[in-house]
Structures are given as C-alpha cells and as structure tokens.
CSV table of C-alpha atoms and ligand atoms in Angstrom, one decimal:
chain,number,residue,atom,x,y,z
A,776,MET,CA,-69.1,54.0,-36.3
A,777,TYR,CA,-64.9,54.1,-36.7
A,778,LYS,CA,-63.6,50.7,-38.1
A,779,PRO,CA,-59.9,51.3,-38.8
A,780,GLU,CA,-60.0,47.8,-41.0
A,781,LEU,CA,-62.3,49.6,-43.3
A,782,TYR,CA,-59.9,52.6,-43.8
A,783,LYS,CA,-57.9,51.3,-46.7
A,784,THR,CA,-56.9,53.3,-49.7
A,785,HIS,CA,-58.2,52.2,-53.1
A,786,THR,CA,-55.3,51.4,-54.3
A,787,SER,CA,-54.4,48.5,-52.0
A,788,ILE,CA,-57.5,46.3,-52.5
A,789,THR,CA,-57.5,43.7,-55.0
A,790,ASN,CA,-60.8,41.8,-54.6
A,791,HIS,CA,-62.8,44.0,-57.0
A,792,GLN,CA,-63.1,41.3,-59.3
A,793,GLU,CA,-64.7,39.0,-57.0
A,794,LEU,CA,-67.0,41.9,-56.1
A,795,LYS,CA,-68.5,42.9,-59.7
A,796,ASP,CA,-68.7,38.9,-59.8
A,797,ARG,CA,-71.1,39.5,-56.7
A,798,VAL,CA,-72.9,41.7,-58.6
A,799,LYS,CA,-73.8,40.3,-61.7
A,800,ALA,CA,-75.1,37.6,-59.3
A,801,ASP,CA,-78.3,40.3,-58.7
A,802,LYS,CA,-81.1,39.3,-60.5
A,803,LEU,CA,-83.2,41.3,-58.3
A,804,PHE,CA,-82.2,44.7,-56.8
A,805,TYR,CA,-79.9,46.3,-58.6
A,806,PRO,CA,-81.5,50.0,-60.2
A,807,LYS,CA,-81.4,50.3,-64.4
A,808,ILE,CA,-82.3,54.2,-64.4
A,809,HIS,CA,-80.7,55.3,-60.9
A,810,LEU,CA,-76.7,55.6,-60.9
A,811,ALA,CA,-75.2,52.8,-58.1
A,812,PRO,CA,-72.1,52.0,-57.6
A,813,GLU,CA,-70.1,49.4,-60.7
A,814,TYR,CA,-69.5,47.6,-56.8
A,815,GLY,CA,-68.9,48.7,-53.4
A,816,LEU,CA,-71.0,51.7,-52.0
A,817,LEU,CA,-71.8,55.1,-53.1
A,818,ASN,CA,-73.0,57.6,-50.6
A,819,ASP,CA,-73.9,61.5,-51.3
A,820,PRO,CA,-73.6,62.8,-54.2
A,821,ASN,CA,-71.0,65.5,-54.5
A,822,GLY,CA,-69.9,68.4,-56.9
A,823,LEU,CA,-72.7,68.8,-59.5
A,824,ALA,CA,-71.7,71.3,-62.3
A,825,PHE,CA,-72.5,71.8,-66.0
A,826,TYR,CA,-68.9,72.0,-67.3
A,827,ASN,CA,-67.0,71.2,-70.4
A,828,GLY,CA,-70.3,71.2,-72.6
A,829,GLU,CA,-71.7,68.0,-70.1
A,830,PHE,CA,-72.9,67.4,-66.9
A,831,GLN,CA,-70.5,66.4,-63.7
A,832,ILE,CA,-71.8,64.2,-61.2
A,833,PHE,CA,-69.7,63.4,-58.5
A,834,TYR,CA,-70.7,60.7,-55.7
A,835,GLN,CA,-68.5,59.5,-52.1
A,836,TYR,CA,-67.9,56.0,-53.0
A,837,HIS,CA,-65.8,53.2,-50.9
A,838,PRO,CA,-64.8,50.7,-53.4
A,839,ASN,CA,-63.5,48.1,-51.0
A,840,GLN,CA,-66.7,46.6,-49.5
A,841,PRO,CA,-70.2,47.0,-49.9
A,842,ALA,CA,-70.0,49.1,-46.6
A,843,HIS,CA,-69.1,52.9,-45.5
A,844,GLY,CA,-65.4,53.0,-45.6
A,845,MET,CA,-62.4,55.0,-47.0
A,846,LYS,CA,-64.3,57.7,-48.8
A,847,ASN,CA,-63.3,58.9,-52.5
A,848,TRP,CA,-65.3,60.7,-55.1
A,849,PHE,CA,-66.7,58.9,-58.1
A,850,HIS,CA,-66.4,60.9,-61.3
A,851,VAL,CA,-69.2,60.2,-64.1
A,852,THR,CA,-70.5,62.6,-66.6
A,853,THR,CA,-73.8,63.1,-68.9
A,854,LYS,CA,-74.6,65.2,-71.8
A,855,ASP,CA,-78.8,63.8,-71.3
A,856,PHE,CA,-79.3,61.9,-68.1
A,857,ILE,CA,-79.8,58.5,-70.1
A,858,THR,CA,-76.3,58.3,-71.2
A,859,TYR,CA,-73.5,58.3,-68.5
A,860,THR,CA,-69.8,57.8,-68.6
A,861,HIS,CA,-68.1,56.4,-65.4
A,862,ARG,CA,-64.6,58.0,-65.2
A,863,GLY,CA,-63.4,56.4,-62.2
A,864,ILE,CA,-62.4,57.8,-58.9
A,865,ILE,CA,-61.0,61.2,-59.1
A,866,LEU,CA,-60.1,62.4,-55.5
A,867,PHE,CA,-58.8,59.7,-53.1
A,868,PRO,CA,-56.6,60.3,-50.0
A,869,GLU,CA,-53.2,61.5,-51.0
A,870,GLN,CA,-52.0,63.6,-48.4
A,871,ASP,CA,-51.9,63.6,-45.1
A,872,TYR,CA,-54.2,65.2,-43.9
A,873,GLU,CA,-56.6,63.7,-45.9
A,874,ASN,CA,-55.9,60.7,-44.1
A,875,TYR,CA,-59.7,59.1,-43.6
A,876,GLY,CA,-61.0,59.1,-46.7
A,877,ILE,CA,-62.3,62.8,-49.1
A,878,PHE,CA,-65.6,63.0,-47.4
A,879,SER,CA,-68.9,66.2,-49.5
A,880,GLY,CA,-68.6,69.4,-50.7
A,881,ASN,CA,-69.9,70.9,-54.0
A,882,ALA,CA,-68.4,72.1,-57.1
A,883,LYS,CA,-68.4,76.2,-59.0
A,884,LEU,CA,-66.7,77.1,-61.8
A,885,GLU,CA,-63.8,78.9,-61.3
A,886,GLY,CA,-62.3,80.5,-64.8
A,887,GLU,CA,-61.9,78.1,-66.9
A,888,TYR,CA,-61.8,74.7,-64.1
A,889,LEU,CA,-64.1,73.5,-62.1
A,890,ARG,CA,-63.7,74.1,-58.5
A,891,LEU,CA,-64.3,71.0,-56.4
A,892,ASN,CA,-64.8,71.7,-52.7
A,893,TYR,CA,-64.4,68.9,-50.3
A,894,THR,CA,-63.3,67.8,-46.6
A,895,ALA,CA,-60.4,65.9,-45.4
A,896,ASN,CA,-61.5,63.6,-42.9
A,897,TYR,CA,-58.4,64.1,-41.3
A,898,ARG,CA,-57.7,61.8,-37.9
A,899,ASN,CA,-54.6,62.8,-35.6
A,900,PRO,CA,-51.8,60.0,-35.4
A,901,ASP,CA,-50.6,62.5,-32.3
A,902,LYS,CA,-54.2,62.5,-30.7
A,903,ASP,CA,-55.3,58.5,-31.0
A,904,TYR,CA,-57.0,59.8,-33.9
A,905,GLN,CA,-59.1,62.0,-32.8
A,906,ARG,CA,-60.8,63.7,-36.0
A,907,GLU,CA,-59.9,67.5,-37.3
A,908,PRO,CA,-62.0,67.7,-40.2
A,909,LYS,CA,-60.3,70.6,-43.0
A,910,GLN,CA,-62.3,72.1,-45.9
A,911,CYS,CA,-59.9,71.9,-49.1
A,912,TYR,CA,-60.6,72.3,-52.8
A,913,ALA,CA,-59.0,70.5,-55.2
A,914,LEU,CA,-59.4,72.3,-59.5
A,915,MET,CA,-60.9,70.0,-61.7
A,916,ASP,CA,-59.8,71.1,-66.1
A,917,LYS,CA,-61.1,70.1,-69.0
A,918,ASN,CA,-59.1,66.9,-69.7
A,919,TYR,CA,-60.2,65.9,-65.7
A,920,GLN,CA,-56.9,65.9,-64.3
A,921,ILE,CA,-56.8,67.7,-60.9
A,922,VAL,CA,-55.3,69.7,-59.3
A,923,LYS,CA,-55.5,69.9,-55.2
A,924,LYS,CA,-54.9,73.4,-53.6
A,925,GLY,CA,-55.1,72.7,-50.1
A,926,ILE,CA,-56.6,73.6,-47.2
A,927,ILE,CA,-58.8,77.1,-46.7
A,928,SER,CA,-60.2,76.4,-43.1
A,929,GLU,CA,-58.5,74.9,-40.9
A,930,PHE,CA,-60.6,72.6,-38.1
A,931,LEU,CA,-62.4,75.3,-35.3
A,932,ASP,CA,-62.0,73.7,-32.6
A,933,GLN,CA,-62.8,76.8,-30.4
A,934,LYS,CA,-66.4,76.3,-31.7
A,935,TYR,CA,-67.2,73.7,-33.3
A,936,THR,CA,-66.7,69.5,-32.6
A,937,GLU,CA,-65.6,67.1,-35.1
A,938,HIS,CA,-68.3,67.5,-37.0
A,939,PHE,CA,-67.8,70.7,-39.4
A,940,ARG,CA,-67.8,69.2,-43.1
A,941,ASP,CA,-69.2,69.3,-46.3
A,942,PRO,CA,-68.3,72.7,-47.7
A,943,TYR,CA,-71.1,74.3,-50.2
A,944,VAL,CA,-69.9,77.4,-51.8
A,945,THR,CA,-72.8,79.4,-53.0
A,946,ALA,CA,-73.3,81.9,-56.1
A,947,ASP,CA,-71.9,84.9,-54.1
A,948,ASP,CA,-68.9,82.7,-53.0
A,949,ALA,CA,-70.1,81.9,-49.4
A,950,THR,CA,-68.7,78.9,-47.9
A,951,VAL,CA,-71.2,77.3,-46.2
A,952,ILE,CA,-70.5,74.0,-43.4
A,953,GLY,CA,-72.5,71.9,-41.9
A,954,ALA,CA,-71.5,72.3,-38.5
A,955,GLN,CA,-71.6,71.2,-34.3
A,956,LEU,CA,-71.2,74.1,-32.3
A,957,LEU,CA,-69.2,73.0,-29.0
A,958,ASN,CA,-72.6,72.5,-26.7
A,959,GLY,CA,-73.3,69.7,-28.9
A,960,ILE,CA,-76.1,71.8,-31.2
A,961,GLY,CA,-76.0,71.3,-35.4
A,962,ALA,CA,-75.3,74.8,-36.7
A,963,LEU,CA,-74.0,76.3,-39.5
A,964,SER,CA,-70.4,78.1,-39.8
A,965,ILE,CA,-70.0,80.8,-43.0
A,966,ILE,CA,-66.9,81.6,-44.6
A,967,GLU,CA,-67.7,85.2,-46.6
A,968,ASN,CA,-64.6,87.5,-47.5
A,969,ASN,CA,-61.9,86.1,-45.0
A,970,HIS,CA,-64.3,86.1,-42.2
A,971,GLU,CA,-66.2,83.3,-40.6
A,972,ARG,CA,-69.6,83.4,-38.8
A,973,THR,CA,-71.8,80.9,-37.6
A,974,ILE,CA,-75.6,80.6,-38.3
A,975,GLU,CA,-77.7,79.2,-35.7
A,976,MET,CA,-81.3,77.6,-35.9
A,977,SER,CA,-83.9,78.8,-33.8
A,978,ASN,CA,-86.8,76.8,-35.2
A,979,GLU,CA,-87.5,72.7,-35.2
A,980,LEU,CA,-84.2,72.7,-35.8
A,981,SER,CA,-82.4,73.1,-32.4
A,982,SER,CA,-82.4,69.9,-30.9
A,983,ALA,CA,-80.5,68.5,-34.0
A,984,TYR,CA,-77.2,67.5,-33.3
A,985,MET,CA,-75.6,68.2,-36.6
A,986,LEU,CA,-76.9,69.9,-39.9
A,987,GLU,CA,-75.1,68.0,-42.9
A,988,CYS,CA,-75.3,68.7,-46.5
A,989,PRO,CA,-76.4,72.7,-46.3
A,990,ASN,CA,-77.2,73.7,-50.0
A,991,TYR,CA,-78.2,77.3,-50.8
A,992,ILE,CA,-79.3,78.7,-53.9
A,993,GLU,CA,-82.1,80.9,-55.5
A,994,ILE,CA,-84.8,80.0,-57.5
A,995,ASP,CA,-86.9,82.6,-59.4
A,996,ASN,CA,-85.2,85.1,-56.4
A,997,HIS,CA,-87.3,82.7,-54.0
A,998,PRO,CA,-83.8,81.6,-51.3
A,999,LEU,CA,-83.6,78.3,-50.4
A,1000,LEU,CA,-81.9,76.3,-47.8
A,1001,ILE,CA,-81.5,72.6,-48.1
A,1002,LEU,CA,-80.3,71.0,-45.2
A,1003,SER,CA,-79.8,67.3,-43.8
A,1004,PRO,CA,-80.5,67.5,-39.9
A,1005,GLN,CA,-79.2,64.4,-37.7
A,1006,GLY,CA,-80.5,63.6,-35.1
A,1007,ILE,CA,-84.4,65.0,-34.6
A,1008,ASN,CA,-86.9,62.1,-34.0
A,1009,ASN,CA,-90.3,62.6,-33.6
A,1010,ASP,CA,-93.6,62.5,-35.1
A,1011,LYS,CA,-92.6,64.8,-38.2
A,1012,TYR,CA,-89.2,63.5,-38.1
A,1013,LEU,CA,-89.4,59.4,-38.2
A,1014,ASN,CA,-86.7,58.7,-40.4
A,1015,ILE,CA,-82.8,58.4,-38.9
A,1016,ASN,CA,-81.9,61.2,-40.4
A,1017,SER,CA,-84.2,63.9,-42.8
A,1018,VAL,CA,-84.2,67.0,-44.8
A,1019,VAL,CA,-85.6,69.9,-44.9
A,1020,TRP,CA,-86.1,72.9,-46.7
A,1021,MET,CA,-86.6,76.3,-45.8
A,1022,GLU,CA,-87.7,79.9,-47.9
A,1023,THR,CA,-84.9,81.7,-45.9
A,1024,MET,CA,-81.3,84.3,-46.5
A,1025,LEU,CA,-78.6,83.4,-44.4
A,1026,ARG,CA,-79.5,84.9,-41.1
A,1027,ASP,CA,-77.5,84.6,-38.1
A,1028,LYS,CA,-80.2,83.2,-36.4
A,1029,ILE,CA,-82.7,81.4,-38.8
A,1030,ASP,CA,-86.4,80.8,-37.7
A,1031,ALA,CA,-88.0,80.5,-41.1
A,1032,ASN,CA,-90.2,77.4,-41.0
A,1033,PRO,CA,-88.4,73.7,-41.9
A,1034,HIS,CA,-90.6,71.4,-44.1
A,1035,LEU,CA,-89.7,68.0,-45.1
A,1036,LEU,CA,-88.2,67.7,-48.4
A,1037,ASP,CA,-89.4,64.1,-49.0
A,1038,TYR,CA,-91.8,61.8,-47.1
A,1039,GLY,CA,-90.5,58.8,-47.5
A,1040,PHE,CA,-88.1,56.4,-46.2
A,1041,ASP,CA,-84.8,56.9,-47.5
A,1042,LEU,CA,-83.6,59.5,-49.5
A,1043,TYR,CA,-80.6,61.9,-47.8
A,1044,ALA,CA,-77.9,64.7,-48.2
A,1045,PRO,CA,-79.9,65.7,-51.7
A,1046,GLN,CA,-77.1,68.7,-53.7
A,1047,VAL,CA,-78.3,71.5,-55.4
A,1048,PHE,CA,-76.9,73.6,-58.5
A,1049,LYS,CA,-77.8,75.5,-61.4
A,1050,HIS,CA,-77.4,74.9,-65.2
A,1051,ASP,CA,-79.1,77.3,-67.2
A,1052,GLU,CA,-82.1,79.2,-65.5
A,1053,ARG,CA,-83.2,74.9,-64.3
A,1054,VAL,CA,-82.3,74.3,-60.5
A,1055,LEU,CA,-81.3,70.5,-60.9
A,1056,MET,CA,-81.0,68.4,-57.4
A,1057,LEU,CA,-79.4,64.8,-57.0
A,1058,SER,CA,-80.2,62.6,-53.9
A,1059,TRP,CA,-78.6,59.6,-51.9
A,1060,LEU,CA,-81.5,57.6,-51.4
A,1061,GLY,CA,-80.0,55.6,-48.4
A,1062,HIS,CA,-79.4,56.7,-44.8
A,1063,ALA,CA,-76.1,56.0,-42.4
A,1064,ASP,CA,-76.5,53.0,-39.7
A,1065,THR,CA,-78.7,50.9,-42.5
A,1066,ILE,CA,-77.8,47.8,-43.9
A,1067,TYR,CA,-80.0,47.5,-46.8
A,1068,PRO,CA,-81.1,43.2,-47.7
A,1069,ASN,CA,-78.9,41.3,-49.8
A,1070,GLU,CA,-76.8,44.6,-50.8
A,1071,GLN,CA,-73.9,42.5,-48.8
A,1072,GLU,CA,-74.8,39.4,-50.3
A,1073,TYR,CA,-74.5,41.3,-54.2
A,1074,GLY,CA,-70.9,43.2,-53.7
A,1075,TRP,CA,-73.0,46.8,-53.7
A,1076,SER,CA,-74.7,49.2,-51.9
A,1077,GLN,CA,-77.1,52.1,-52.0
A,1078,THR,CA,-78.5,54.3,-54.9
A,1079,MET,CA,-78.6,57.2,-55.9
A,1080,SER,CA,-82.1,58.9,-56.6
A,1081,LEU,CA,-83.7,60.3,-60.2
A,1082,MET,CA,-82.2,64.1,-61.1
A,1083,ARG,CA,-85.4,66.2,-60.0
A,1084,GLU,CA,-86.0,69.8,-61.2
A,1085,LEU,CA,-86.8,72.1,-58.5
A,1086,THR,CA,-89.2,75.5,-58.8
A,1087,PHE,CA,-91.3,77.5,-56.2
A,1088,LYS,CA,-94.8,77.8,-56.6
A,1089,ASP,CA,-97.6,79.6,-54.6
A,1090,GLY,CA,-94.5,79.8,-51.4
A,1091,HIS,CA,-93.8,75.7,-52.0
A,1092,LEU,CA,-90.8,73.8,-53.5
A,1093,TYR,CA,-91.7,71.3,-56.4
A,1094,GLN,CA,-89.7,68.3,-57.6
A,1095,GLN,CA,-89.7,67.0,-60.8
A,1096,PRO,CA,-88.4,64.5,-62.6
A,1097,ILE,CA,-86.0,65.8,-65.3
A,1098,ALA,CA,-88.3,65.4,-68.7
A,1099,GLU,CA,-85.4,63.7,-69.9
A,1100,TYR,CA,-86.1,60.6,-68.5
A,1101,GLN,CA,-89.2,60.9,-71.4
A,1102,ALA,CA,-86.6,59.3,-73.5
A,1103,LEU,CA,-87.2,55.9,-71.5
A,1104,ARG,CA,-90.7,55.4,-72.2
A,1105,GLN,CA,-91.8,52.7,-74.2
A,1106,GLU,CA,-95.0,52.1,-75.7
A,1107,VAL,CA,-97.9,53.9,-73.2
A,1108,LYS,CA,-100.3,51.1,-71.9
A,1109,LYS,CA,-103.6,51.7,-70.2
A,1110,LEU,CA,-103.0,51.3,-66.0
A,1111,ALA,CA,-104.4,47.8,-65.3
A,1112,CYS,CA,-103.8,45.3,-62.8
A,1113,THR,CA,-100.7,42.9,-64.2
A,1114,GLU,CA,-98.3,40.8,-63.1
A,1115,ALA,CA,-96.1,40.8,-66.7
A,1116,ILE,CA,-94.5,44.3,-65.9
A,1117,SER,CA,-90.9,44.3,-66.0
A,1118,ARG,CA,-89.0,45.6,-63.0
A,1119,VAL,CA,-88.7,49.1,-63.8
A,1120,TYR,CA,-91.8,51.0,-65.4
A,1121,GLU,CA,-93.2,54.1,-64.5
A,1122,VAL,CA,-97.2,54.9,-63.7
A,1123,ASP,CA,-98.6,57.9,-64.1
A,1124,CYS,CA,-102.5,58.0,-63.0
A,1125,LYS,CA,-104.9,59.6,-60.6
A,1126,ILE,CA,-106.0,58.1,-57.2
A,1127,SER,CA,-109.4,59.1,-55.3
A,1128,ASN,CA,-110.6,58.7,-51.9
A,1129,ASN,CA,-110.1,55.0,-51.1
A,1130,GLY,CA,-108.1,54.2,-53.7
A,1131,VAL,CA,-105.1,51.8,-53.4
A,1132,ILE,CA,-102.3,50.7,-55.4
A,1133,LYS,CA,-99.8,47.5,-55.0
A,1134,ILE,CA,-97.1,46.3,-56.2
A,1135,GLY,CA,-95.2,43.1,-55.6
A,1136,ASP,CA,-97.6,39.8,-55.6
A,1137,VAL,CA,-100.6,38.9,-53.3
A,1138,ASP,CA,-98.4,37.9,-50.4
A,1139,HIS,CA,-95.9,40.4,-50.7
A,1140,TYR,CA,-96.2,44.3,-51.9
A,1141,ILE,CA,-96.2,48.0,-50.9
A,1142,GLU,CA,-99.3,49.9,-50.3
A,1143,ILE,CA,-99.8,53.1,-51.7
A,1144,LYS,CA,-103.8,54.8,-50.4
A,1145,LEU,CA,-105.5,57.5,-50.3
A,1146,ASP,CA,-107.8,57.5,-47.6
A,1147,ASN,CA,-109.7,60.8,-46.2
A,1148,GLY,CA,-107.2,62.9,-48.1
A,1149,ILE,CA,-104.6,61.5,-46.5
A,1150,LEU,CA,-101.7,59.3,-48.1
A,1151,THR,CA,-100.3,56.4,-47.1
A,1152,LEU,CA,-97.2,54.3,-48.4
A,1153,ASP,CA,-97.2,50.7,-46.5
A,1154,ARG,CA,-93.8,48.7,-46.8
A,1155,SER,CA,-94.6,46.5,-44.0
A,1156,ARG,CA,-95.1,43.5,-46.6
A,1157,MET,CA,-92.3,43.7,-47.8
A,1158,ASN,CA,-90.6,40.1,-48.7
A,1159,TYR,CA,-87.3,41.9,-46.7
A,1160,SER,CA,-88.3,44.7,-44.0
A,1161,VAL,CA,-85.2,47.7,-43.9
A,1162,ASN,CA,-85.5,49.4,-41.1
A,1163,ALA,CA,-87.6,48.5,-39.1
A,1164,ASN,CA,-87.0,49.9,-36.0
A,1165,TYR,CA,-88.5,53.5,-38.1
A,1166,GLY,CA,-91.7,52.2,-38.4
A,1167,TYR,CA,-93.3,50.8,-42.1
A,1168,VAL,CA,-95.3,53.4,-43.0
A,1169,ARG,CA,-95.2,57.3,-44.0
A,1170,SER,CA,-97.8,59.4,-44.8
A,1171,ILE,CA,-99.1,63.2,-46.0
A,1172,ASN,CA,-102.1,64.7,-45.0
A,1173,LEU,CA,-102.8,65.9,-48.5
A,1174,GLU,CA,-106.6,67.2,-47.5
A,1175,VAL,CA,-108.2,66.6,-51.3
A,1176,ALA,CA,-110.5,64.0,-52.3
A,1177,THR,CA,-108.4,63.5,-55.1
A,1178,THR,CA,-104.6,63.6,-56.6
A,1179,SER,CA,-102.0,62.5,-59.3
A,1180,LEU,CA,-99.2,60.4,-58.9
A,1181,GLN,CA,-96.5,59.9,-61.2
A,1182,ILE,CA,-94.8,56.7,-59.1
A,1183,PHE,CA,-91.2,54.9,-60.5
A,1184,VAL,CA,-90.3,51.4,-60.0
A,1185,ASP,CA,-86.6,50.5,-60.8
A,1186,ASN,CA,-85.6,46.8,-59.4
A,1187,SER,CA,-85.4,48.7,-55.6
A,1188,THR,CA,-86.5,51.6,-55.4
A,1189,LEU,CA,-89.5,53.8,-55.7
A,1190,GLU,CA,-90.6,57.0,-56.0
A,1191,ILE,CA,-93.8,58.5,-55.9
A,1192,TYR,CA,-94.0,62.2,-57.2
A,1193,ILE,CA,-97.6,63.5,-55.9
A,1194,ASN,CA,-99.5,66.4,-57.6
A,1195,ASP,CA,-97.0,67.7,-59.8
A,1196,GLY,CA,-94.0,67.4,-57.8
A,1197,GLU,CA,-95.8,69.4,-54.8
A,1198,TYR,CA,-94.5,66.2,-52.3
A,1199,VAL,CA,-92.5,63.5,-53.3
A,1200,MET,CA,-92.1,60.1,-51.3
A,1201,SER,CA,-89.1,58.4,-52.3
A,1202,SER,CA,-88.0,55.2,-50.7
A,1203,ARG,CA,-86.1,51.7,-50.9
A,1204,ILE,CA,-88.5,48.6,-51.7
A,1205,PHE,CA,-87.5,45.0,-52.0
A,1206,LEU,CA,-89.7,42.7,-53.6
A,1207,ASN,CA,-89.2,39.9,-54.8
A,1208,ASN,CA,-92.5,40.3,-57.8
A,1209,LEU,CA,-93.2,43.9,-59.4
A,1210,GLY,CA,-96.5,43.5,-60.7
A,1211,ILE,CA,-99.6,45.8,-60.1
A,1212,VAL,CA,-101.5,43.6,-58.1
A,1213,GLN,CA,-104.5,46.0,-56.6
A,1214,LEU,CA,-105.9,48.8,-58.3
A,1215,THR,CA,-108.9,50.5,-56.4
A,1216,ASN,CA,-110.2,54.3,-57.7
A,1217,THR,CA,-107.4,54.6,-59.7
A,1218,GLU,CA,-107.4,55.3,-63.5
A,1219,GLY,CA,-104.3,56.0,-66.0
A,1220,LYS,CA,-101.0,54.7,-67.9
A,1221,TYR,CA,-97.4,53.5,-67.4
A,1222,TYR,CA,-94.7,52.9,-69.9
A,1223,GLU,CA,-92.1,50.6,-68.8
A,1224,LEU,CA,-88.5,51.6,-69.0
A,1225,ASP,CA,-85.6,51.1,-70.9
A,1226,PRO,CA,-82.3,51.3,-68.9
A,1227,ILE,CA,-79.8,53.9,-69.0
A,1228,THR,CA,-76.5,53.2,-70.5
A,1229,ILE,CA,-73.2,53.6,-68.2
A,1230,ILE,CA,-70.2,53.9,-70.7
A,1231,ASN,CA,-67.2,52.6,-68.4
A,1232,GLN,CA,-63.6,54.5,-69.2
A,1233,GLU,CA,-63.0,53.8,-65.7
A,1234,VAL,CA,-59.0,55.1,-65.8
A,1235,ASP,CA,-57.2,52.6,-64.2
A,1236,ASN,CA,-57.1,53.6,-60.7
A,1237,VAL,CA,-59.8,50.9,-59.0
B,1351,FRU,C1,-73.6,62.8,-45.3
B,1351,FRU,C2,-72.0,62.8,-45.2
B,1351,FRU,C3,-71.3,64.0,-45.0
B,1351,FRU,C4,-70.0,63.5,-45.2
B,1351,FRU,C5,-70.0,62.4,-46.3
B,1351,FRU,C6,-69.3,60.8,-45.6
B,1351,FRU,O1,-74.1,61.7,-45.9
B,1351,FRU,O2,-72.3,62.2,-43.7
B,1351,FRU,O3,-71.8,64.4,-44.1
B,1351,FRU,O4,-69.4,64.4,-45.7
B,1351,FRU,O5,-71.4,61.5,-45.5
B,1351,FRU,O6,-69.4,59.7,-46.7
C-alpha cells in the first residue's frame, strides 16, 4: 500500500540508534545463522554473484522502520557463508527517476565490473504519483564503488501496467522482467538484442495477476524458470503469494507444469546464480502484507533463508542447504526429547509412518507428522500466530512409509529438507521455547549450531 510517510530516504532519518537498542532487546526471535537486518526491514535477495574473490549478496532494505517503505540495496559479502561483512547501503535513490526506491534485480559479470540490474520505482509527481517503473543498471568495481548507468527501458505503457519490475539478466544476456499485461494478467517481458517481446503463461499461472522476481538458469542442461506469482489462491497455492519452478525454455507461451518450490508457509522471491558448477539460491523467508509477531516492537523485521544448492535428479529440482553450514555444527548427539537445547540447532533424522516431532513446550509447539505417506507441518499451537487467515497446516503427499528430514531451527525460522532436498518446507515460527518435546517413530541425531559471524563495516551512509 502506498504510504507517503514511509518514503523517506535513509539519510533523512536519525532514529537508527533507537532501533538498534530495540533489536538488542530481542532475546528470542533474531536469527543466529540466517541473514537478518541489523535493524529495519529486509526483503528480496538481489544481485547474487561471486565477484572479487567473494560472494556478493544484496537485499532489499528499509532502515528507517521495521516496515516496508523506501527501498535500497544493502550489501553483504562472504567467502565461506560463515563470516559475513556488512558493507551498508550501496544503491539508494539519487536520481529523480528513482524517487520511490530501488527495487529488485540480479547481477552479472561485465568485464572487470559487476553489473547490478534493478528497477527504479519511479512515481510521477505530474501524474498524481502514478507508478512508472524503469529498468536500470549500475556498475560496481572491486573497491565496491558504484557508477549508475541509467535506464535500459522506459515504462512500456502500451503493453504493461505499473507492475513491471525485477530484471534478471541471463547467461545469454536476455533481460527477463516480471510484468502485468494491460488485461491484468501476469506475464514476462524479455529484452534481447534490443527487441522486446512478451511471454505468457498458458498453464495454471495464467490466473496470476503478476509474476514477480523471475529467474532463468541452466542446471546440467535443464532450463529452469523460477517465478514468484501473485494472486493464485487455491488448494495448491495456499500462501498469500507462491513460488514455482518449471523446467522450460523461454518460449512465447509457457505451458510447462509449475511445481511449488517450497511447501511451507513463508518463502518468497528467491534468486539463483551460478558459481563454478554450483547453482545456489537464496530466498526471503517472508511475505508482503504480513506483519510478523514482535518484530515491530523489536525494531527489525524479516530474514533470509539459508543458502541452498540446486540440482536436478530424475526431472525433479532438489534443494539442499549448502555444505558450508556443516562448519557450524557442535558435537553430534543422539536425537532424544530434550528441553536443554539451545534455540539454534539441526536435526538429521528418519521419520516413519505415524511419526511425530514436536518442537516447543507442552502447551505451545509446532508439529511435524508423517501419516499415511502425508507429511504435515502444523503451526496452529505457537505462542504467537502468523497469517491465520491462510491456515495453519501445510502438507505434502510423499507416498512413502519413511523419509529423511534435515531440520534447521534458528530462533524464529524453521527449514525442513525432506528426502535429501526433494521437497522443502520453510516457515517462520514464534515460540517462547524450542525444546524437542515429542519424538514418535523418529530416529536420528542433532547438533547445536554456532552462530554465523557478522563483521560490521558499514560505511557512514546510514
Ligand atoms: C517482491 C517485490 C519485488 C520488488 C521488491 C520491492 O517481494 O515486491 O517485486 O522489486 O519486492 O521491495
């Protein structure tokens, strides 16, 4: 929703210390192994790449309040996904045509530079602040200095509405943009060799009103399209917005079968990139139009997922937490019911038919259950509920009597990797206690996890 009072630039606000103090007071929910904003709000990952000898991560960032508002790109680098350097806000509104924020996009190596593709969220003051987004790019050098290179495409108002954003430049230099056709249907716009064309969905995605954050990449010769469609809500698409993957080339009409990327409650706007032969993906563990409990009070809002590695096996996309996280493991312990556990841990187990895992305490918990081949995650009994209108239960029909689960619990996040990453369920969880309070037909091990390290090199731009 358009709230002009939230659209202040990051330099015009001075309450950051107050927000930082509120973040410090949060002893329960601030994650320890996931990226989260130092204060304020983050959403989509942007500009992922390996450049200058380190992984480059950017995200949508609004530092002025733990709420959506004027967006910037915040810059984080890491060599190993264990120690991270916060480098501060790197892309922020400066030009008139960027007046309502710097929206999402990806990155691509261009000579000695990293090219950062983004959408300038322009609102036209002469037209009652009507949104007229523009696709732009900037070049970043190895000293992390930025030169903005301007607009690559104006608002294509003969074809698309104001929903036209999130450029993803592919390995073949096609720019894929999320769009809404004038008839209100979601589509993709492709700019290739100075020629623009539209890609429409002739599958179940044709009922989406917008396809946000497109990604197109090849994994072992499998063409993979990942989209974040908005506005489909039925028995399959249960969250406010969803994420799908399809094995398909970029044809003018796409009829490939969309698969849900994640079967949990909270995952959106993933971005994929390649480094050496690995395809890696980072996502936002959240949704628009959702206020997560306590975050307003604590001065921060929203987290990223863990970084995942993507592979194809038997025509199916697998997602696994990157192996680097194994360095966070403390000593291995046999899985048992225990209240004496930190709030940050990994469980590796097998669950069999009628199996149950409960995490929390006796009164408030989340429940993972395998029943007649159906794996269910139930978050109806948390201390604080989230998005109750969208239901408390998510399930997958695995059609198996037993399966492996790799579960990451991190203060207010839960990621369940099922059968070596064949499926994933990701959710925010809000529990005062995170003990393992029930284990039925479940065997395995667990590790408490060390926190990631954040080095704060924020330049004085906040
Ligand atoms: C997806 C999204 C993008 C947009 C950005 C703004 O979550 O709405 O479409 O670029 O967030 O923060």
